[in-house]
Amino acid sequence: MTVDVHPPGPAYSRSAPFPPTPQHSLNFYPGDATRSRVGNEAFADLPACVIIGPQTTKVELAMGAHHRFVTVAFHPGGLFRLLGLPMPELLDRPLDATDVLGREIRQVNEQLQEARHSLALKNIVEGYLLRKLGQHAASPLERSIRRMLQGNPTDTIEKIADLSCLSLRQFERRSREVLGYSPKFFARVIRFSQAYRLKVRQPHSTWTSISHQCGYYDQMHLIRDFKEFAGTTPKLITREILAAPLTLQDDLRI
């Protein structure tokens, strides 16, 4: 996904929330620097390219007058294949991509800064990833975990493990390695993200309706997840969404 926006108001005067999603990503910022913070910490500039692994905490992003970014959202296991790093090492820990991927990523950043159009940005990043990842097919584990994103209520963890050709214990251990957390926790992040993005797209929908659509047993389970992953209640999240200068997850497809 490529975005080129001019946020309203003075540069860095307002921030937009970005709560956890089930996707790992590689984010490029070829325009003005983007700043981030967690909780009440001070805002800090992000590097020109950031690796985002498993995320369990909401961050706030503040943008300059000319905000451009390219986001590569990986299918489950994709970032693990690219880096070869156990994902628990990246839990709530964004990394400067140049520290991990080296000179090549610096060259990509330089090319992105010279690009003038969204299609050029997309082609530069896609070319880099094709060179790095090639045409390797996803493993049975990755394909089975990807199925969890569909939210089929009949797909138990045991069934997903069976589809991955692993025992339940092996599946849980390998999932922690490629996702950064257990399959059950991953399922909670998926459900929370679905509920949050549905509210972004349909701000006038009730939380009762959203909780039912996203498979929550009751509204208390939804409130628990929002407190854990967004740091606040669904009621306050509604105000936050309406007050944000722009929404960063309304075009996210999972």
PDB file of C-alpha atoms in Angstrom:
ATOM      1  CA  MET A   1       0.000   0.000   0.000  1.00  0.00           C
ATOM      2  CA  THR A   2       1.304   3.462  -0.913  1.00  0.00           C
ATOM      3  CA  VAL A   3      -0.015   6.650   0.688  1.00  0.00           C
ATOM      4  CA  ASP A   4       0.733  10.276  -0.161  1.00  0.00           C
ATOM      5  CA  VAL A   5      -1.150  12.721   2.070  1.00  0.00           C
ATOM      6  CA  HIS A   6      -0.977  16.220   3.495  1.00  0.00           C
ATOM      7  CA  PRO A   7      -2.391  16.026   7.041  1.00  0.00           C
ATOM      8  CA  PRO A   8      -4.464  19.034   8.159  1.00  0.00           C
ATOM      9  CA  GLY A   9      -2.898  21.595  10.478  1.00  0.00           C
ATOM     10  CA  PRO A  10       0.759  22.363  11.209  1.00  0.00           C
ATOM     11  CA  ALA A  11       3.299  19.567  10.783  1.00  0.00           C
ATOM     12  CA  TYR A  12       3.328  17.087  13.690  1.00  0.00           C
ATOM     13  CA  SER A  13       0.540  18.971  15.484  1.00  0.00           C
ATOM     14  CA  ARG A  14      -1.840  15.987  15.534  1.00  0.00           C
ATOM     15  CA  SER A  15      -1.370  12.241  15.774  1.00  0.00           C
ATOM     16  CA  ALA A  16      -3.258   9.230  14.459  1.00  0.00           C
ATOM     17  CA  PRO A  17      -3.681   5.944  16.353  1.00  0.00           C
ATOM     18  CA  PHE A  18      -2.367   2.666  14.996  1.00  0.00           C
ATOM     19  CA  PRO A  19      -3.446  -0.294  17.155  1.00  0.00           C
ATOM     20  CA  PRO A  20      -2.160  -3.856  16.654  1.00  0.00           C
ATOM     21  CA  THR A  21      -2.948  -5.808  13.505  1.00  0.00           C
ATOM     22  CA  PRO A  22      -2.172  -9.481  12.774  1.00  0.00           C
ATOM     23  CA  GLN A  23       0.172  -8.470   9.957  1.00  0.00           C
ATOM     24  CA  HIS A  24       3.907  -7.929  10.150  1.00  0.00           C
ATOM     25  CA  SER A  25       5.160  -5.191   7.878  1.00  0.00           C
ATOM     26  CA  LEU A  26       8.034  -3.345   6.264  1.00  0.00           C
ATOM     27  CA  ASN A  27       7.310   0.401   6.250  1.00  0.00           C
ATOM     28  CA  PHE A  28       9.121   2.973   4.107  1.00  0.00           C
ATOM     29  CA  TYR A  29       8.860   6.726   4.808  1.00  0.00           C
ATOM     30  CA  PRO A  30      10.424   8.580   1.849  1.00  0.00           C
ATOM     31  CA  GLY A  31       8.685  11.894   2.628  1.00  0.00           C
ATOM     32  CA  ASP A  32       8.876  13.957   5.801  1.00  0.00           C
ATOM     33  CA  ALA A  33       9.964  12.003   8.861  1.00  0.00           C
ATOM     34  CA  THR A  34       7.217  10.147  10.714  1.00  0.00           C
ATOM     35  CA  ARG A  35       7.219  10.230  14.502  1.00  0.00           C
ATOM     36  CA  SER A  36       5.826   7.605  16.849  1.00  0.00           C
ATOM     37  CA  ARG A  37       5.217   7.029  20.520  1.00  0.00           C
ATOM     38  CA  VAL A  38       3.687   4.467  22.862  1.00  0.00           C
ATOM     39  CA  GLY A  39       1.508   5.689  25.720  1.00  0.00           C
ATOM     40  CA  ASN A  40       2.752   8.942  27.237  1.00  0.00           C
ATOM     41  CA  GLU A  41       6.296   8.658  25.903  1.00  0.00           C
ATOM     42  CA  ALA A  42       7.764  11.526  23.889  1.00  0.00           C
ATOM     43  CA  PHE A  43       7.460  11.296  20.112  1.00  0.00           C
ATOM     44  CA  ALA A  44      10.596  10.082  18.318  1.00  0.00           C
ATOM     45  CA  ASP A  45      11.462  10.092  14.609  1.00  0.00           C
ATOM     46  CA  LEU A  46      11.174   6.729  12.896  1.00  0.00           C
ATOM     47  CA  PRO A  47      13.950   5.575  10.536  1.00  0.00           C
ATOM     48  CA  ALA A  48      13.353   5.856   6.794  1.00  0.00           C
ATOM     49  CA  CYS A  49      12.507   2.140   6.736  1.00  0.00           C
ATOM     50  CA  VAL A  50      11.115   0.256   9.723  1.00  0.00           C
ATOM     51  CA  ILE A  51      10.509  -3.441  10.330  1.00  0.00           C
ATOM     52  CA  ILE A  52       7.342  -4.044  12.347  1.00  0.00           C
ATOM     53  CA  GLY A  53       7.006  -7.522  13.801  1.00  0.00           C
ATOM     54  CA  PRO A  54       4.324  -8.771  16.197  1.00  0.00           C
ATOM     55  CA  GLN A  55       2.559  -5.802  17.767  1.00  0.00           C
ATOM     56  CA  THR A  56       0.451  -5.984  20.929  1.00  0.00           C
ATOM     57  CA  THR A  57       0.390  -2.291  21.879  1.00  0.00           C
ATOM     58  CA  LYS A  58      -1.185   0.722  20.199  1.00  0.00           C
ATOM     59  CA  VAL A  59       1.202   3.355  18.858  1.00  0.00           C
ATOM     60  CA  GLU A  60       0.491   6.925  17.805  1.00  0.00           C
ATOM     61  CA  LEU A  61       1.944   8.347  14.607  1.00  0.00           C
ATOM     62  CA  ALA A  62       2.527  12.043  13.928  1.00  0.00           C
ATOM     63  CA  MET A  63       3.222  13.186  10.387  1.00  0.00           C
ATOM     64  CA  GLY A  64       4.983  16.040   8.683  1.00  0.00           C
ATOM     65  CA  ALA A  65       3.449  18.415   6.160  1.00  0.00           C
ATOM     66  CA  HIS A  66       4.214  16.010   3.300  1.00  0.00           C
ATOM     67  CA  HIS A  67       3.633  12.461   4.460  1.00  0.00           C
ATOM     68  CA  ARG A  68       4.485   9.582   2.138  1.00  0.00           C
ATOM     69  CA  PHE A  69       4.780   5.963   3.046  1.00  0.00           C
ATOM     70  CA  VAL A  70       4.870   2.549   1.447  1.00  0.00           C
ATOM     71  CA  THR A  71       3.734  -0.386   3.553  1.00  0.00           C
ATOM     72  CA  VAL A  72       4.456  -4.008   2.738  1.00  0.00           C
ATOM     73  CA  ALA A  73       2.037  -6.146   4.765  1.00  0.00           C
ATOM     74  CA  PHE A  74       3.214  -9.755   4.889  1.00  0.00           C
ATOM     75  CA  HIS A  75       1.113 -12.868   5.017  1.00  0.00           C
ATOM     76  CA  PRO A  76       1.754 -14.854   8.218  1.00  0.00           C
ATOM     77  CA  GLY A  77       5.314 -16.168   8.105  1.00  0.00           C
ATOM     78  CA  GLY A  78       6.436 -13.839   5.299  1.00  0.00           C
ATOM     79  CA  LEU A  79       8.572 -11.554   7.457  1.00  0.00           C
ATOM     80  CA  PHE A  80      10.093 -14.587   9.175  1.00  0.00           C
ATOM     81  CA  ARG A  81      11.124 -15.918   5.755  1.00  0.00           C
ATOM     82  CA  LEU A  82      12.605 -12.557   4.748  1.00  0.00           C
ATOM     83  CA  LEU A  83      14.650 -12.029   7.907  1.00  0.00           C
ATOM     84  CA  GLY A  84      15.251 -15.520   9.274  1.00  0.00           C
ATOM     85  CA  LEU A  85      14.754 -14.117  12.782  1.00  0.00           C
ATOM     86  CA  PRO A  86      12.483 -15.628  15.453  1.00  0.00           C
ATOM     87  CA  MET A  87       9.552 -13.219  15.672  1.00  0.00           C
ATOM     88  CA  PRO A  88       9.501 -13.063  19.513  1.00  0.00           C
ATOM     89  CA  GLU A  89      12.703 -11.014  19.179  1.00  0.00           C
ATOM     90  CA  LEU A  90      10.643  -8.322  17.411  1.00  0.00           C
ATOM     91  CA  LEU A  91       7.684  -8.283  19.820  1.00  0.00           C
ATOM     92  CA  ASP A  92       6.622  -4.618  20.186  1.00  0.00           C
ATOM     93  CA  ARG A  93      10.125  -3.692  19.039  1.00  0.00           C
ATOM     94  CA  PRO A  94      10.325  -1.830  15.710  1.00  0.00           C
ATOM     95  CA  LEU A  95      13.721  -2.173  14.043  1.00  0.00           C
ATOM     96  CA  ASP A  96      15.647   0.093  11.707  1.00  0.00           C
ATOM     97  CA  ALA A  97      15.643  -2.002   8.527  1.00  0.00           C
ATOM     98  CA  THR A  98      19.154  -0.881   7.576  1.00  0.00           C
ATOM     99  CA  ASP A  99      20.499  -2.548  10.743  1.00  0.00           C
ATOM    100  CA  VAL A 100      19.062  -5.874   9.573  1.00  0.00           C
ATOM    101  CA  LEU A 101      18.972  -5.707   5.766  1.00  0.00           C
ATOM    102  CA  GLY A 102      21.981  -3.462   5.184  1.00  0.00           C
ATOM    103  CA  ARG A 103      23.114  -1.629   2.065  1.00  0.00           C
ATOM    104  CA  GLU A 104      20.337  -2.888  -0.211  1.00  0.00           C
ATOM    105  CA  ILE A 105      17.618  -1.253   1.863  1.00  0.00           C
ATOM    106  CA  ARG A 106      19.521   2.050   1.886  1.00  0.00           C
ATOM    107  CA  GLN A 107      19.583   1.924  -1.910  1.00  0.00           C
ATOM    108  CA  VAL A 108      15.831   1.270  -1.976  1.00  0.00           C
ATOM    109  CA  ASN A 109      15.273   4.288   0.291  1.00  0.00           C
ATOM    110  CA  GLU A 110      17.326   6.494  -2.026  1.00  0.00           C
ATOM    111  CA  GLN A 111      15.302   5.336  -5.039  1.00  0.00           C
ATOM    112  CA  LEU A 112      12.016   5.971  -3.208  1.00  0.00           C
ATOM    113  CA  GLN A 113      13.051   9.522  -2.346  1.00  0.00           C
ATOM    114  CA  GLU A 114      13.602  10.208  -6.050  1.00  0.00           C
ATOM    115  CA  ALA A 115      10.312   8.605  -7.172  1.00  0.00           C
ATOM    116  CA  ARG A 116       7.508  10.960  -8.158  1.00  0.00           C
ATOM    117  CA  HIS A 117       4.454   8.713  -8.443  1.00  0.00           C
ATOM    118  CA  SER A 118       2.781   5.992  -6.357  1.00  0.00           C
ATOM    119  CA  LEU A 119       3.262   3.384  -9.090  1.00  0.00           C
ATOM    120  CA  ALA A 120       7.008   4.054  -9.124  1.00  0.00           C
ATOM    121  CA  LEU A 121       7.129   3.628  -5.329  1.00  0.00           C
ATOM    122  CA  LYS A 122       5.279   0.326  -5.603  1.00  0.00           C
ATOM    123  CA  ASN A 123       7.512  -0.999  -8.397  1.00  0.00           C
ATOM    124  CA  ILE A 124      10.728  -0.153  -6.531  1.00  0.00           C
ATOM    125  CA  VAL A 125       9.659  -1.997  -3.382  1.00  0.00           C
ATOM    126  CA  GLU A 126       8.194  -4.961  -5.265  1.00  0.00           C
ATOM    127  CA  GLY A 127      11.396  -5.361  -7.265  1.00  0.00           C
ATOM    128  CA  TYR A 128      13.460  -5.453  -4.088  1.00  0.00           C
ATOM    129  CA  LEU A 129      11.214  -8.050  -2.420  1.00  0.00           C
ATOM    130  CA  LEU A 130      11.144 -10.297  -5.482  1.00  0.00           C
ATOM    131  CA  ARG A 131      14.941 -10.309  -5.503  1.00  0.00           C
ATOM    132  CA  LYS A 132      15.060 -11.145  -1.795  1.00  0.00           C
ATOM    133  CA  LEU A 133      12.274 -13.691  -1.532  1.00  0.00           C
ATOM    134  CA  GLY A 134      12.179 -15.105  -5.051  1.00  0.00           C
ATOM    135  CA  GLN A 135       9.299 -17.395  -5.898  1.00  0.00           C
ATOM    136  CA  HIS A 136       9.449 -19.656  -2.835  1.00  0.00           C
ATOM    137  CA  ALA A 137       6.061 -21.164  -2.051  1.00  0.00           C
ATOM    138  CA  ALA A 138       4.559 -20.759   1.396  1.00  0.00           C
ATOM    139  CA  SER A 139       5.000 -23.724   3.728  1.00  0.00           C
ATOM    140  CA  PRO A 140       2.022 -25.814   4.940  1.00  0.00           C
ATOM    141  CA  LEU A 141       2.413 -24.040   8.296  1.00  0.00           C
ATOM    142  CA  GLU A 142       2.122 -20.600   6.681  1.00  0.00           C
ATOM    143  CA  ARG A 143      -0.866 -21.651   4.582  1.00  0.00           C
ATOM    144  CA  SER A 144      -2.691 -23.074   7.590  1.00  0.00           C
ATOM    145  CA  ILE A 145      -2.038 -19.966   9.702  1.00  0.00           C
ATOM    146  CA  ARG A 146      -3.238 -17.800   6.806  1.00  0.00           C
ATOM    147  CA  ARG A 147      -6.524 -19.692   6.996  1.00  0.00           C
ATOM    148  CA  MET A 148      -7.006 -18.290  10.507  1.00  0.00           C
ATOM    149  CA  LEU A 149      -7.380 -14.819   8.980  1.00  0.00           C
ATOM    150  CA  GLN A 150     -10.661 -15.958   7.406  1.00  0.00           C
ATOM    151  CA  GLY A 151     -12.245 -16.240  10.851  1.00  0.00           C
ATOM    152  CA  ASN A 152     -14.138 -19.472  10.193  1.00  0.00           C
ATOM    153  CA  PRO A 153     -15.693 -20.437  13.575  1.00  0.00           C
ATOM    154  CA  THR A 154     -15.382 -24.158  12.755  1.00  0.00           C
ATOM    155  CA  ASP A 155     -11.598 -23.893  12.373  1.00  0.00           C
ATOM    156  CA  THR A 156     -10.293 -24.891  15.788  1.00  0.00           C
ATOM    157  CA  ILE A 157      -6.607 -24.638  16.679  1.00  0.00           C
ATOM    158  CA  GLU A 158      -6.452 -28.439  16.514  1.00  0.00           C
ATOM    159  CA  LYS A 159      -7.866 -28.417  12.969  1.00  0.00           C
ATOM    160  CA  ILE A 160      -5.417 -25.720  11.846  1.00  0.00           C
ATOM    161  CA  ALA A 161      -2.545 -27.727  13.361  1.00  0.00           C
ATOM    162  CA  ASP A 162      -3.684 -30.805  11.445  1.00  0.00           C
ATOM    163  CA  LEU A 163      -3.750 -28.818   8.183  1.00  0.00           C
ATOM    164  CA  SER A 164      -0.155 -27.756   8.832  1.00  0.00           C
ATOM    165  CA  CYS A 165       0.918 -31.436   9.039  1.00  0.00           C
ATOM    166  CA  LEU A 166       2.188 -30.913  12.593  1.00  0.00           C
ATOM    167  CA  SER A 167       1.193 -32.157  16.013  1.00  0.00           C
ATOM    168  CA  LEU A 168      -0.557 -29.598  18.209  1.00  0.00           C
ATOM    169  CA  ARG A 169       2.567 -29.085  20.313  1.00  0.00           C
ATOM    170  CA  GLN A 170       4.783 -28.697  17.239  1.00  0.00           C
ATOM    171  CA  PHE A 171       2.269 -26.293  15.685  1.00  0.00           C
ATOM    172  CA  GLU A 172       2.189 -24.081  18.777  1.00  0.00           C
ATOM    173  CA  ARG A 173       5.992 -24.020  19.009  1.00  0.00           C
ATOM    174  CA  ARG A 174       6.490 -23.204  15.315  1.00  0.00           C
ATOM    175  CA  SER A 175       3.707 -20.598  15.403  1.00  0.00           C
ATOM    176  CA  ARG A 176       5.480 -18.753  18.203  1.00  0.00           C
ATOM    177  CA  GLU A 177       8.625 -18.737  16.094  1.00  0.00           C
ATOM    178  CA  VAL A 178       7.022 -17.349  12.912  1.00  0.00           C
ATOM    179  CA  LEU A 179       4.283 -15.176  14.499  1.00  0.00           C
ATOM    180  CA  GLY A 180       5.807 -14.055  17.787  1.00  0.00           C
ATOM    181  CA  TYR A 181       3.017 -15.429  19.952  1.00  0.00           C
ATOM    182  CA  SER A 182       0.731 -18.437  20.353  1.00  0.00           C
ATOM    183  CA  PRO A 183      -2.014 -19.342  17.845  1.00  0.00           C
ATOM    184  CA  LYS A 184      -4.715 -18.501  20.415  1.00  0.00           C
ATOM    185  CA  PHE A 185      -3.229 -15.060  21.019  1.00  0.00           C
ATOM    186  CA  PHE A 186      -2.940 -14.560  17.249  1.00  0.00           C
ATOM    187  CA  ALA A 187      -6.659 -15.348  16.928  1.00  0.00           C
ATOM    188  CA  ARG A 188      -7.420 -12.661  19.533  1.00  0.00           C
ATOM    189  CA  VAL A 189      -5.370 -10.079  17.623  1.00  0.00           C
ATOM    190  CA  ILE A 190      -7.212 -10.990  14.399  1.00  0.00           C
ATOM    191  CA  ARG A 191     -10.613 -10.572  16.040  1.00  0.00           C
ATOM    192  CA  PHE A 192      -9.673  -7.290  17.732  1.00  0.00           C
ATOM    193  CA  SER A 193      -8.287  -5.871  14.481  1.00  0.00           C
ATOM    194  CA  GLN A 194     -11.452  -6.834  12.607  1.00  0.00           C
ATOM    195  CA  ALA A 195     -13.592  -5.055  15.204  1.00  0.00           C
ATOM    196  CA  TYR A 196     -11.436  -1.927  15.207  1.00  0.00           C
ATOM    197  CA  ARG A 197     -11.313  -1.637  11.411  1.00  0.00           C
ATOM    198  CA  LEU A 198     -15.056  -2.241  11.149  1.00  0.00           C
ATOM    199  CA  LYS A 199     -15.642   0.692  13.509  1.00  0.00           C
ATOM    200  CA  VAL A 200     -13.292   2.868  11.442  1.00  0.00           C
ATOM    201  CA  ARG A 201     -15.267   2.089   8.278  1.00  0.00           C
ATOM    202  CA  GLN A 202     -18.687   2.203   9.951  1.00  0.00           C
ATOM    203  CA  PRO A 203     -18.353   4.699  12.831  1.00  0.00           C
ATOM    204  CA  HIS A 204     -22.101   4.753  13.472  1.00  0.00           C
ATOM    205  CA  SER A 205     -22.386   0.971  13.959  1.00  0.00           C
ATOM    206  CA  THR A 206     -23.007  -0.012  17.563  1.00  0.00           C
ATOM    207  CA  TRP A 207     -20.393  -1.952  19.481  1.00  0.00           C
ATOM    208  CA  THR A 208     -23.003  -4.633  20.162  1.00  0.00           C
ATOM    209  CA  SER A 209     -23.431  -5.147  16.425  1.00  0.00           C
ATOM    210  CA  ILE A 210     -19.675  -5.129  15.836  1.00  0.00           C
ATOM    211  CA  SER A 211     -19.010  -7.628  18.631  1.00  0.00           C
ATOM    212  CA  HIS A 212     -21.512 -10.053  17.075  1.00  0.00           C
ATOM    213  CA  GLN A 213     -20.133  -9.601  13.552  1.00  0.00           C
ATOM    214  CA  CYS A 214     -16.579 -10.267  14.717  1.00  0.00           C
ATOM    215  CA  GLY A 215     -17.386 -13.389  16.712  1.00  0.00           C
ATOM    216  CA  TYR A 216     -17.144 -12.103  20.287  1.00  0.00           C
ATOM    217  CA  TYR A 217     -19.128 -14.146  22.792  1.00  0.00           C
ATOM    218  CA  ASP A 218     -20.284 -10.965  24.505  1.00  0.00           C
ATOM    219  CA  GLN A 219     -19.369  -7.308  24.796  1.00  0.00           C
ATOM    220  CA  MET A 220     -17.224  -7.889  27.889  1.00  0.00           C
ATOM    221  CA  HIS A 221     -14.766  -9.944  25.829  1.00  0.00           C
ATOM    222  CA  LEU A 222     -14.591  -7.098  23.309  1.00  0.00           C
ATOM    223  CA  ILE A 223     -13.980  -4.551  26.084  1.00  0.00           C
ATOM    224  CA  ARG A 224     -11.205  -6.734  27.521  1.00  0.00           C
ATOM    225  CA  ASP A 225      -9.415  -6.923  24.165  1.00  0.00           C
ATOM    226  CA  PHE A 226      -9.727  -3.187  23.546  1.00  0.00           C
ATOM    227  CA  LYS A 227      -8.282  -2.403  26.955  1.00  0.00           C
ATOM    228  CA  GLU A 228      -5.365  -4.762  26.315  1.00  0.00           C
ATOM    229  CA  PHE A 229      -4.570  -3.903  22.687  1.00  0.00           C
ATOM    230  CA  ALA A 230      -5.749  -0.294  22.410  1.00  0.00           C
ATOM    231  CA  GLY A 231      -5.235   0.798  26.006  1.00  0.00           C
ATOM    232  CA  THR A 232      -8.760   2.144  26.346  1.00  0.00           C
ATOM    233  CA  THR A 233     -12.447   1.254  26.102  1.00  0.00           C
ATOM    234  CA  PRO A 234     -14.487   0.944  22.891  1.00  0.00           C
ATOM    235  CA  LYS A 235     -16.462   4.071  23.872  1.00  0.00           C
ATOM    236  CA  LEU A 236     -13.303   6.184  24.040  1.00  0.00           C
ATOM    237  CA  ILE A 237     -11.946   4.565  20.865  1.00  0.00           C
ATOM    238  CA  THR A 238     -14.967   5.952  19.002  1.00  0.00           C
ATOM    239  CA  ARG A 239     -14.021   9.494  20.035  1.00  0.00           C
ATOM    240  CA  GLU A 240     -10.402   8.838  19.095  1.00  0.00           C
ATOM    241  CA  ILE A 241     -11.351   7.620  15.611  1.00  0.00           C
ATOM    242  CA  LEU A 242     -13.597  10.626  14.979  1.00  0.00           C
ATOM    243  CA  ALA A 243     -10.937  13.077  16.212  1.00  0.00           C
ATOM    244  CA  ALA A 244      -7.998  11.593  14.257  1.00  0.00           C
ATOM    245  CA  PRO A 245      -6.674  13.740  11.357  1.00  0.00           C
ATOM    246  CA  LEU A 246      -6.713  10.634   9.174  1.00  0.00           C
ATOM    247  CA  THR A 247      -7.366   6.920   9.566  1.00  0.00           C
ATOM    248  CA  LEU A 248      -4.480   4.606   8.772  1.00  0.00           C
ATOM    249  CA  GLN A 249      -6.242   1.242   8.768  1.00  0.00           C
ATOM    250  CA  ASP A 250      -9.408   1.831   6.746  1.00  0.00           C
ATOM    251  CA  ASP A 251      -7.728   0.531   3.564  1.00  0.00           C
ATOM    252  CA  LEU A 252      -6.003  -2.359   5.323  1.00  0.00           C
ATOM    253  CA  ARG A 253      -6.989  -5.730   3.870  1.00  0.00           C
ATOM    254  CA  ILE A 254      -6.396  -8.819   5.994  1.00  0.00           C
TER     255      ILE A 254
END
